[in-house]
């Protein structure tokens, strides 16, 4: 064997091939190795390499990495114990020299559950690095310590906490539902039309009872949650279920915006000077609720339970005192003040107008479905506790809505414009009348109303992430929405809801009356699909009591369907058209996402063979120079395969000549290819070269091994051109190409 052929990589391939042919006929005995395709002369050449040099192999060595028993690769001293404990055999440097060593885990990062089964502990998740540790400490202070998945059962809600979280949206709607009825009547038909608020309110209460009884049946039939989406999917098919999901998701976003806008309006009634800051305050409140929900369901329930019950107590006290005082006055009605006439319209009191007022007041029903969507958050028995909580919520909502509607009529309360001097909500006007001015009781009502309206947004935070999780689990939304954060909450859905809610609030400048027209149509569409799905379920299964159940759900489906149509028609020009466009777009988006996941599941071919014996590597190593990082990367690549090519792309002729000289002095059989790039591009020539390699080696797995320098400090990254990162990004979606990095960390020196 000619040593010069090994030392000089510029030796013509034909000469080297000839030397190989000569050596193959030498007297060197072949080592028994039936599984190896490598002859003895190649092994002999391997043994002549100096320890400090890179691996040197003939250019025509086999394409693949040699098998483990070949001398081309260093024999492993022992085999890794995957579970980090037990006995391992350690081989010495001489034949037959071996001993057994007992190994144990050295850290507390894992608990051993059994052979081959480790459980990561909290210590394994601790941040590494100065910046990571600082971020982790801040995160723990703000969000809390991580909870293990096994603790999910302990995050269930009692009925009292569930009422606070899941009912706050419905209970808070009494703060603005009556006001929206009065607004439609006053602005369109004048002060006299405001007397119709009582029959419209009665109709809404009747609808509330129908929907409540219907959802009691839904909860029992679908105890795993999902509400209208699950019911429609099970009974009506894909499209209706996606319409229900889209309608609910839009409604939850609007719930956040409407509730926060109404909360700021309640504050403004008591503190008019904050008028110009209402959008800023609203966004800040959304951020606060988002943050609290990231801390987990149970903890947010503990935080929000007190304001909810303060509001309920305050409302019952105010309504009780108001009714008693009004009864003592012989139920004498106080007419609206003269200021109401300034807003009065001159239109006729038509059926269409009454339907508009009814659809606006239908906001009182928003949030009724929340409990059916969140059944799994209850303690066992989940569906029984959920039904009980729903019944309590319906009762409180019916009483408070009826009381506020009646007192608004009796005390002559009227809707005011937010730009109007001394702006007050209808609830604020009633509280002033009942408590005799702006005293402590009045401020209690205003701030408890503000608190419940903020918590109403929290109902959306309880249901939007869970519904997103269910839909994403079925493959109709991005899988990221199934992720549980440190506190077992669906963090991605929570953050997404906060962002969308703040966006809507900003777009509509925090004006409740501008968002309400968008609100009802989505809610009643989901109501209708849920009740229709239950009707089909009764007809298909004919379970015990199916006739009465079918009758209740049929009445609910017809009633909510009529309201949905009324809302769509009467509120179309006021903004309902936005929802009528957004929901179909969401359905198309969800179907497209599902199509992608299904296509990936069915058609995504595994381009890399599954049998290790069928994998043939063609390794490409892009290098900028021959520094230590590049030489380490070449050594790593050569350990993978004998078919390695170093690739240097440059537009600098001097740099090209320099790397040729350095390569000649390196003494390695790895082939060097120079690509001159006169247009100074790195990515384009690399991709084109890989295309040609793939055409010439169609059965090989092309592996790109990248040397990558990693700086110690974040700002040091800005001083480097991040070529490896750009190459990885360009190759990320390239089929049949394996990309790996050999990182070089700057050593700390004293």
XYZ file of C-alpha atoms in Angstrom:
750
model
C 0.000 0.000 0.000
C 1.330 3.457 -0.951
C 1.281 5.734 2.051
C 1.451 8.782 -0.175
C -1.954 7.995 -1.580
C -3.400 8.347 1.884
C -1.474 11.453 2.868
C -2.021 13.349 -0.376
C -5.710 13.850 -1.155
C -4.749 15.267 -4.567
C -3.568 11.840 -5.732
C -5.648 10.856 -8.776
C -8.488 8.564 -7.990
C -7.379 6.078 -10.613
C -3.993 5.655 -8.975
C -5.554 5.195 -5.604
C -7.970 2.694 -7.019
C -5.061 0.842 -8.532
C -3.274 0.693 -5.219
C -6.388 -0.696 -3.670
C -6.545 -3.353 -6.330
C -2.917 -4.260 -5.693
C -3.377 -4.360 -1.980
C -6.404 -6.553 -2.285
C -4.155 -9.310 -3.647
C -1.557 -9.017 -0.882
C -0.717 -11.702 1.609
C -2.518 -9.886 4.414
C -5.068 -12.346 5.759
C -8.680 -11.350 5.675
C -10.225 -11.109 9.115
C -13.313 -13.292 9.471
C -16.115 -10.782 9.087
C -19.000 -12.164 7.024
C -21.129 -9.102 7.585
C -18.481 -6.591 6.456
C -17.918 -5.381 2.913
C -14.567 -3.790 3.811
C -11.319 -5.618 2.830
C -8.273 -6.022 5.021
C -6.115 -3.483 3.197
C -8.553 -0.727 4.062
C -8.440 -1.692 7.716
C -4.666 -1.688 7.621
C -4.693 1.810 6.196
C -7.041 2.884 9.000
C -4.528 1.676 11.614
C -1.766 3.844 10.154
C -3.564 7.107 10.859
C -1.982 9.276 13.522
C -4.184 9.675 16.594
C -4.322 13.449 16.199
C -5.423 13.355 12.560
C -8.914 13.141 11.193
C -10.038 9.714 9.981
C -8.456 8.960 6.622
C -10.154 6.465 4.302
C -9.750 5.676 0.623
C -11.998 7.677 -1.647
C -13.720 4.549 -2.867
C -14.585 3.155 0.521
C -18.073 1.820 0.974
C -20.810 4.424 1.018
C -22.311 3.380 4.314
C -21.049 3.572 7.842
C -19.481 0.210 8.711
C -21.275 -2.196 10.996
C -20.461 -2.077 14.711
C -18.108 -5.096 14.571
C -15.916 -3.548 11.874
C -12.598 -1.921 12.909
C -13.617 1.151 10.913
C -15.408 2.420 13.976
C -14.289 2.378 17.552
C -15.956 -0.422 19.425
C -18.146 0.910 22.218
C -16.666 0.162 25.591
C -20.079 -0.909 26.816
C -23.715 -0.567 25.932
C -25.768 2.225 27.457
C -28.222 1.256 30.163
C -31.278 3.231 29.006
C -32.761 3.594 32.468
C -29.394 4.822 33.871
C -29.026 2.062 36.459
C -28.021 -1.575 36.648
C -24.937 -3.473 35.536
C -22.931 -2.855 32.416
C -20.057 -4.804 30.913
C -16.869 -2.772 30.433
C -14.312 -4.074 27.945
C -10.618 -3.489 28.392
C -7.977 -2.830 25.780
C -6.960 -6.514 25.484
C -8.893 -9.437 24.094
C -11.021 -11.028 26.778
C -10.354 -8.184 29.188
C -13.700 -7.154 30.645
C -15.396 -6.490 33.944
C -18.844 -5.580 35.257
C -19.581 -2.162 36.700
C -22.677 -1.224 38.734
C -24.064 2.149 37.640
C -26.510 4.411 39.392
C -28.294 7.600 38.550
C -26.332 10.594 39.848
C -29.056 13.248 39.897
C -32.650 13.604 41.078
C -33.936 14.482 37.625
C -35.689 11.135 37.165
C -37.592 8.638 39.273
C -37.315 5.019 38.238
C -40.794 3.529 37.733
C -39.478 0.164 36.577
C -37.097 -1.462 34.105
C -36.833 0.806 31.078
C -39.269 3.336 32.558
C -38.204 6.699 33.988
C -40.392 9.536 35.233
C -39.028 13.062 34.867
C -39.142 15.061 38.100
C -39.567 18.787 38.543
C -35.776 19.092 38.829
C -35.419 17.828 35.238
C -37.375 20.860 34.027
C -35.241 23.417 35.799
C -33.876 26.074 33.474
C -30.246 26.014 32.478
C -28.243 29.161 31.966
C -28.475 32.545 33.642
C -31.218 34.011 31.459
C -33.272 30.816 31.642
C -33.100 30.733 35.434
C -34.167 34.371 35.733
C -37.079 33.785 33.340
C -38.065 30.640 35.231
C -38.133 32.462 38.581
C -40.292 35.258 37.160
C -42.630 32.728 35.565
C -43.014 30.802 38.809
C -43.836 33.980 40.709
C -46.429 35.110 38.156
C -48.005 31.814 37.085
C -47.027 29.424 39.865
C -45.055 26.223 40.216
C -45.687 23.489 37.639
C -48.299 20.864 38.393
C -47.883 17.211 37.463
C -50.449 15.654 35.136
C -51.557 13.346 37.948
C -52.748 16.426 39.845
C -55.378 17.185 37.188
C -58.014 15.354 39.230
C -57.343 17.750 42.115
C -57.945 20.718 39.812
C -61.656 19.844 39.561
C -64.163 22.441 40.741
C -66.722 22.274 43.484
C -70.224 23.433 42.594
C -69.662 26.757 44.342
C -66.483 27.513 42.397
C -67.974 26.220 39.150
C -70.919 28.584 39.567
C -68.456 31.464 39.954
C -66.412 30.540 36.885
C -68.945 29.070 34.448
C -71.981 31.182 35.340
C -70.450 34.639 35.570
C -71.047 35.316 31.874
C -74.761 34.520 32.090
C -75.234 36.273 35.455
C -73.399 39.383 34.330
C -75.545 39.778 31.214
C -78.280 41.299 33.371
C -76.034 44.373 33.605
C -76.584 45.225 29.942
C -79.355 43.026 28.468
C -82.232 45.218 29.696
C -80.346 48.337 28.658
C -79.985 47.053 25.089
C -83.744 46.360 24.870
C -84.484 49.896 26.032
C -81.947 51.342 23.603
C -83.608 49.770 20.576
C -87.095 50.850 21.685
C -86.138 54.410 22.637
C -83.902 55.250 19.684
C -86.255 53.758 17.106
C -89.786 54.496 18.393
C -89.522 57.028 21.236
C -90.135 57.113 24.973
C -93.606 55.554 24.762
C -92.215 52.399 23.187
C -90.084 51.757 26.289
C -93.148 50.336 28.028
C -92.786 47.244 25.816
C -89.708 46.257 27.816
C -91.856 44.193 30.208
C -93.464 41.792 27.675
C -90.162 41.467 25.820
C -88.435 40.651 29.099
C -91.088 38.043 29.896
C -90.553 36.401 26.511
C -86.800 36.277 27.127
C -87.302 34.655 30.534
C -89.555 32.021 28.951
C -86.862 31.335 26.342
C -84.263 31.141 29.111
C -86.230 28.437 30.909
C -86.664 26.452 27.692
C -82.958 26.612 26.876
C -82.034 25.768 30.465
C -84.185 22.637 30.551
C -82.823 21.619 27.141
C -79.215 21.912 28.267
C -79.920 19.825 31.350
C -80.580 16.950 28.961
C -77.492 17.760 26.910
C -75.288 17.605 30.021
C -76.520 14.128 30.926
C -76.207 12.845 27.364
C -72.707 14.296 26.821
C -70.885 14.283 30.159
C -67.488 14.665 28.505
C -68.185 18.247 27.484
C -68.054 19.925 24.102
C -71.631 21.190 24.252
C -73.120 22.090 20.895
C -70.048 20.895 18.987
C -70.150 17.397 20.457
C -73.920 17.098 20.049
C -73.870 18.290 16.439
C -70.883 16.105 15.559
C -72.546 13.015 17.004
C -75.950 13.570 15.442
C -75.837 16.073 12.565
C -72.474 15.556 10.889
C -69.237 17.402 10.255
C -70.455 20.688 8.752
C -73.100 21.441 11.428
C -70.603 20.582 14.159
C -68.017 22.947 12.691
C -70.651 25.674 12.389
C -71.459 25.150 16.059
C -67.782 25.220 17.007
C -67.107 28.328 14.932
C -70.148 30.098 16.349
C -69.138 29.310 19.917
C -65.506 30.314 19.423
C -66.584 33.661 17.965
C -69.087 34.111 20.784
C -66.441 33.487 23.426
C -64.169 36.109 21.885
C -67.073 38.557 21.843
C -67.903 37.592 25.436
C -64.489 38.813 26.510
C -64.840 42.062 24.578
C -68.442 42.799 25.599
C -67.940 41.921 29.250
C -64.800 43.981 29.634
C -66.358 46.910 27.760
C -69.411 46.749 30.043
C -67.142 46.500 33.105
C -65.312 49.661 32.081
C -68.693 51.347 31.486
C -69.707 50.447 35.048
C -66.518 52.047 36.367
C -67.110 55.082 34.160
C -70.572 55.567 35.652
C -68.962 56.069 39.050
C -65.758 57.745 37.784
C -66.581 59.721 34.611
C -63.042 61.086 34.328
C -61.741 57.725 33.002
C -63.745 58.044 29.766
C -60.741 58.675 27.537
C -58.869 55.720 29.025
C -61.607 53.119 28.624
C -59.807 51.166 25.859
C -56.512 51.127 27.761
C -58.256 50.008 30.953
C -60.159 47.339 29.026
C -57.016 45.877 27.472
C -55.317 45.899 30.890
C -58.254 43.996 32.414
C -58.093 41.408 29.616
C -54.391 40.978 30.338
C -55.122 40.516 34.040
C -57.805 37.872 33.450
C -55.539 36.071 30.962
C -52.725 35.975 33.486
C -54.950 34.691 36.279
C -56.290 31.900 34.073
C -52.779 30.788 33.210
C -52.438 29.962 36.899
C -54.943 27.113 36.506
C -58.664 26.437 36.759
C -58.936 25.808 40.482
C -56.817 28.779 41.521
C -58.677 31.158 39.206
C -61.914 29.773 40.650
C -60.745 30.622 44.157
C -59.816 34.135 43.071
C -63.040 34.802 41.168
C -65.556 33.175 43.498
C -65.702 36.102 45.960
C -66.606 38.836 43.404
C -69.278 36.601 41.881
C -71.047 36.059 45.165
C -70.616 39.704 46.152
C -72.450 40.619 42.931
C -75.226 38.089 43.540
C -75.741 39.318 47.107
C -75.631 42.937 45.966
C -78.189 42.343 43.218
C -80.613 40.543 45.517
C -80.287 43.274 48.149
C -80.818 46.035 45.588
C -83.781 44.290 43.971
C -85.315 43.432 47.333
C -85.056 47.015 48.653
C -86.232 48.419 45.331
C -89.286 46.187 45.169
C -90.198 46.898 48.775
C -89.861 50.676 48.334
C -91.797 50.557 45.089
C -94.528 48.474 46.737
C -94.760 50.954 49.601
C -95.296 53.677 46.977
C -98.139 51.674 45.477
C -95.989 50.586 42.508
C -96.170 54.109 41.190
C -94.113 54.428 38.014
C -91.611 57.252 37.559
C -91.543 58.416 33.931
C -88.200 58.733 32.126
C -86.545 62.172 32.522
C -86.616 64.813 29.830
C -83.112 63.887 28.694
C -84.529 60.627 27.323
C -86.569 62.603 24.819
C -83.365 63.915 23.251
C -82.529 60.387 22.122
C -86.075 59.404 21.134
C -86.776 58.312 17.585
C -89.907 58.946 15.581
C -90.422 55.524 14.010
C -93.437 53.268 14.330
C -93.600 50.483 16.874
C -93.578 47.667 14.333
C -93.207 43.920 14.698
C -89.777 44.197 13.150
C -88.759 46.693 15.844
C -90.030 44.408 18.590
C -88.033 41.536 17.122
C -84.918 43.726 17.068
C -85.408 44.585 20.732
C -86.024 40.928 21.561
C -82.818 39.826 19.786
C -80.839 42.515 21.619
C -82.220 41.347 24.945
C -81.320 37.804 23.962
C -77.843 38.698 25.223
C -79.210 37.672 28.614
C -78.949 34.051 27.474
C -75.290 34.222 26.529
C -73.252 31.951 28.709
C -76.047 29.461 29.406
C -74.192 26.852 27.322
C -70.936 27.321 29.253
C -71.704 24.649 31.831
C -72.504 22.028 29.177
C -69.136 22.734 27.544
C -67.239 22.430 30.812
C -68.779 19.352 32.437
C -65.359 17.632 32.873
C -64.136 20.375 35.246
C -66.701 19.378 37.898
C -65.983 16.972 40.695
C -67.610 13.512 40.398
C -70.354 12.780 39.641
C -69.688 15.367 36.956
C -72.968 15.462 35.066
C -75.085 15.539 38.221
C -73.115 18.444 39.685
C -73.202 20.243 36.353
C -76.990 19.926 36.087
C -77.455 21.179 39.628
C -75.192 24.163 38.982
C -77.031 24.924 35.740
C -80.391 24.906 37.517
C -79.111 27.276 40.199
C -77.670 29.579 37.547
C -80.921 29.640 35.551
C -82.871 30.506 38.695
C -80.534 33.368 39.698
C -80.423 34.710 36.150
C -84.199 34.654 35.731
C -84.796 36.455 39.042
C -82.137 39.153 38.556
C -83.049 39.838 34.913
C -86.748 40.052 35.738
C -86.051 42.324 38.716
C -83.799 44.746 36.803
C -86.212 44.871 33.875
C -89.146 45.614 36.193
C -87.286 48.276 38.210
C -85.979 49.946 35.054
C -89.598 50.341 33.968
C -90.765 51.530 37.383
C -87.939 54.033 37.921
C -87.866 55.394 34.379
C -84.288 54.320 33.661
C -83.156 54.883 30.089
C -80.031 54.083 28.021
C -77.526 56.939 27.773
C -74.833 57.583 25.212
C -71.291 57.071 26.468
C -70.361 60.515 25.185
C -73.196 62.088 27.170
C -72.379 64.174 30.248
C -72.884 62.340 33.555
C -73.107 59.029 31.703
C -74.707 56.207 33.690
C -75.719 52.668 32.908
C -79.286 51.501 33.565
C -78.111 49.507 36.595
C -76.382 52.636 37.925
C -79.592 54.645 37.578
C -81.576 51.971 39.417
C -78.983 51.815 42.211
C -79.111 55.599 42.667
C -82.884 55.476 42.974
C -82.922 52.488 45.322
C -80.128 53.655 47.646
C -80.921 57.355 47.474
C -77.793 58.661 45.758
C -74.090 57.907 45.428
C -73.461 56.417 48.833
C -71.460 53.342 49.881
C -74.221 50.959 48.814
C -74.286 52.549 45.352
C -70.523 52.157 44.907
C -70.760 48.575 46.150
C -73.217 47.797 43.352
C -71.104 49.542 40.718
C -67.837 47.905 41.618
C -69.366 44.472 42.163
C -71.008 44.858 38.734
C -67.640 45.776 37.291
C -66.122 42.714 38.970
C -68.766 40.290 37.683
C -68.422 41.692 34.180
C -64.689 41.085 34.294
C -65.416 37.576 35.543
C -67.893 37.100 32.710
C -64.883 37.222 30.468
C -63.469 34.471 32.666
C -66.312 32.160 31.612
C -65.003 32.435 28.080
C -61.525 31.646 29.383
C -62.900 28.479 30.950
C -64.699 27.293 27.800
C -62.814 28.669 24.774
C -59.576 26.750 25.570
C -61.463 23.551 26.386
C -63.596 23.693 23.247
C -60.473 24.498 21.203
C -58.806 21.460 22.756
C -61.712 19.184 21.797
C -61.866 20.516 18.226
C -58.064 20.351 17.869
C -58.072 16.799 19.225
C -60.422 15.906 16.367
C -57.975 17.466 13.909
C -59.909 20.608 12.950
C -57.693 23.146 14.729
C -53.905 23.296 15.202
C -52.592 20.649 17.570
C -50.881 23.317 19.658
C -54.290 24.014 21.213
C -54.192 20.607 22.923
C -51.118 21.600 24.920
C -51.452 21.935 28.697
C -49.216 24.478 30.378
C -47.369 24.299 33.686
C -50.605 24.741 35.636
C -52.583 22.147 33.630
C -54.516 24.847 31.796
C -54.717 24.962 28.015
C -52.227 27.804 27.773
C -52.268 28.281 24.008
C -56.039 28.673 23.927
C -55.996 31.074 26.882
C -53.400 33.346 25.282
C -55.161 33.203 21.901
C -58.471 34.218 23.475
C -56.831 37.152 25.250
C -55.245 38.387 22.023
C -58.463 38.090 19.995
C -60.591 39.670 22.725
C -58.243 42.655 23.042
C -58.207 43.063 19.252
C -62.028 43.246 19.061
C -62.140 45.652 22.009
C -59.671 47.978 20.313
C -61.433 47.790 16.937
C -64.785 48.780 18.472
C -63.231 51.350 20.825
C -64.624 49.667 23.924
C -68.258 50.580 23.114
C -70.633 47.881 24.395
C -73.490 48.866 22.080
C -71.210 48.437 19.044
C -70.243 44.858 19.961
C -73.655 43.579 21.123
C -75.102 43.225 17.561
C -72.366 40.692 16.794
C -72.982 38.799 19.987
C -76.344 37.075 19.890
C -76.293 35.437 16.458
C -73.390 33.111 17.197
C -74.785 32.082 20.563
C -78.268 31.279 19.251
C -76.872 29.438 16.227
C -75.022 27.079 18.568
C -78.168 26.786 20.738
C -80.210 25.750 17.694
C -77.698 23.156 16.482
C -77.370 21.686 19.958
C -81.124 21.313 20.439
C -81.620 19.963 16.912
C -78.882 17.410 17.505
C -80.560 16.291 20.714
C -83.848 15.834 18.821
C -82.127 13.485 16.365
C -80.504 11.650 19.256
C -83.892 11.021 20.894
C -85.353 9.805 17.606
C -82.441 7.450 16.916
C -82.018 5.928 20.360
C -85.563 6.102 21.727
C -84.260 5.859 25.287
C -86.497 5.921 28.338
C -88.454 9.182 28.454
C -87.514 10.042 24.886
C -90.888 11.562 24.014
C -90.768 14.226 26.718
C -87.079 14.813 26.039
C -87.735 15.172 22.338
C -90.560 17.639 22.972
C -88.394 19.834 25.220
C -85.484 19.871 22.761
C -87.792 20.467 19.801
C -89.330 23.517 21.474
C -85.805 24.723 22.312
C -84.579 24.198 18.742
C -87.532 26.061 17.212
C -87.368 28.935 19.689
C -83.618 29.472 19.461
C -83.693 29.014 15.686
C -86.279 31.789 15.382
C -84.164 34.065 17.577
C -81.044 33.290 15.503
C -82.870 34.246 12.298
C -84.282 37.379 13.918
C -80.815 38.365 15.145
C -79.284 37.765 11.741
C -81.921 39.805 9.912
C -82.466 42.645 12.349
C -78.831 43.105 13.311
C -77.336 42.527 9.878
C -76.643 46.172 9.076
C -75.499 46.869 12.629
C -72.630 44.411 12.409
C -74.113 40.892 12.401
C -72.830 40.547 8.837
C -69.336 40.281 10.279
C -70.251 37.113 12.172
C -72.090 35.744 9.132
C -68.816 36.050 7.220
C -66.364 35.051 9.946
C -68.106 31.803 10.963
C -68.160 30.329 7.410
C -64.521 31.342 6.997
C -63.710 29.541 10.245
C -65.532 26.447 8.984
C -63.518 26.508 5.749
C -60.308 26.982 7.725
C -61.102 24.082 10.059
C -61.929 21.790 7.150
C -58.673 22.763 5.451
C -56.725 22.007 8.624
C -58.456 18.645 8.944
C -57.706 17.856 5.309
C -54.041 18.575 5.921
C -53.884 16.301 8.958
C -55.715 13.514 7.149
C -53.460 13.845 4.115
C -50.411 13.733 6.356
C -51.735 10.657 8.119
C -52.574 8.777 4.911
C -50.041 9.938 2.376
C -46.923 11.074 4.187
C -44.339 8.597 2.927
C -41.365 7.657 5.045
C -38.543 8.643 2.687
C -35.885 7.191 4.975
C -35.964 3.356 5.016
C -37.162 1.662 8.157
C -34.619 -1.168 8.075
C -31.140 0.029 9.157
C -29.564 -2.323 6.615
C -31.301 -0.401 3.827
C -29.973 3.015 4.827
C -27.105 4.278 2.675
C -25.704 7.644 3.640
C -24.442 10.348 1.359
C -23.071 12.953 3.733
C -22.499 16.584 2.770
C -20.605 18.895 5.131
C -20.768 22.610 4.219
C -17.677 24.358 5.619
C -16.489 27.955 5.568
C -12.911 27.171 6.620
C -10.901 24.460 8.310
C -10.999 25.651 11.870
C -11.524 23.381 14.847
C -15.315 23.379 14.487
C -15.128 22.275 10.846
C -12.613 19.503 11.598
C -14.758 18.171 14.449
C -17.755 18.158 12.122
C -15.833 16.293 9.415
C -14.724 13.708 11.959
C -18.305 13.230 13.114
C -19.533 12.919 9.527
C -16.819 10.382 8.730
C -17.930 8.287 11.693
C -21.370 8.048 10.091
C -20.326 7.060 6.577
C -17.414 6.590 4.229
C -19.230 8.608 1.595
C -18.550 12.136 2.826
C -18.072 15.285 0.788
C -16.913 18.584 2.226
C -18.535 21.508 0.421
C -17.092 25.017 0.334
C -19.194 27.766 -1.292
C -17.531 31.141 -1.791
C -17.164 34.077 -4.155
C -13.673 34.932 -2.920
C -10.931 33.459 -5.137
C -8.239 34.006 -2.506
C -10.327 32.194 0.097
C -10.851 29.324 -2.332
C -7.114 28.947 -2.949
C -6.410 29.123 0.772
C -8.835 26.333 1.649
C -7.422 24.171 -1.152
C -3.936 24.516 0.356
C -5.190 23.825 3.880
C -7.096 20.802 2.633
C -3.993 19.412 0.935
C -2.145 19.667 4.227
C -4.954 18.031 6.186
C -4.240 14.526 4.967
C -7.749 13.078 4.713
C -9.523 11.011 2.097
C -12.745 13.046 2.470
C -13.463 14.717 -0.837
C -13.529 18.503 -1.065
C -15.801 20.249 -3.534
C -15.522 23.948 -4.265
C -18.548 25.819 -5.596
C -17.750 29.326 -6.682
C -20.754 31.599 -6.188
C -20.249 34.784 -8.224
C -23.606 36.131 -7.047
C -22.548 35.746 -3.394
C -25.390 33.366 -2.563
C -24.969 30.491 -0.107
C -28.395 28.851 0.095
C -29.219 28.721 -3.633
C -26.075 26.894 -4.777
C -26.297 24.508 -1.809
C -29.896 23.543 -2.594
C -29.096 23.120 -6.288
C -26.164 20.882 -5.480
C -28.310 18.766 -3.164
C -30.867 18.446 -5.963
C -28.192 17.011 -8.255
C -26.933 14.667 -5.545
C -30.470 13.410 -4.948
C -30.870 12.675 -8.666
C -27.578 10.804 -8.848
C -28.087 8.906 -5.586
C -31.869 8.315 -5.534
C -31.629 5.393 -3.110
C -29.403 7.165 -0.593
C -30.344 9.153 2.453
C -28.748 12.560 2.000
C -27.445 13.795 5.328
C -26.255 17.374 5.732
C -23.988 17.813 8.753
C -23.512 21.437 9.796
C -20.752 22.870 11.959
C -22.361 25.377 14.284
C -20.692 27.853 16.591
C -22.678 28.646 19.745
C -21.789 31.792 21.629
C -21.926 32.027 25.390
C -23.963 35.249 25.536
C -27.089 36.183 23.602
C -25.544 39.371 22.249
C -22.591 37.450 20.818
C -24.958 35.730 18.398
C -25.499 39.093 16.742
C -21.804 39.158 15.817
C -22.069 36.028 13.637
C -23.861 35.514 10.337
C -25.840 32.441 11.533
C -25.147 30.486 8.336
C -25.984 27.172 9.995
C -29.330 28.533 11.145
C -30.148 29.789 7.649
C -29.203 26.471 6.090
C -31.320 24.540 8.594
C -34.285 26.793 7.850
C -33.844 26.239 4.099
C -33.647 22.461 4.510
C -36.424 22.163 7.075
C -39.139 21.212 4.577
C -36.885 19.395 2.099
C -38.063 15.760 1.802
C -35.583 12.947 2.128
C -32.850 15.103 3.656
C -31.555 14.598 7.185
C -30.035 17.671 8.813
C -27.905 17.547 11.932
C -25.632 20.028 13.669
C -22.327 19.572 15.430
C -22.315 22.412 17.946
C -19.136 23.977 19.205
C -19.480 25.824 22.499
C -16.908 28.442 23.314
C -14.840 27.129 26.191
C -14.655 29.248 29.289
C -11.128 30.259 30.102
C -9.891 31.930 33.230
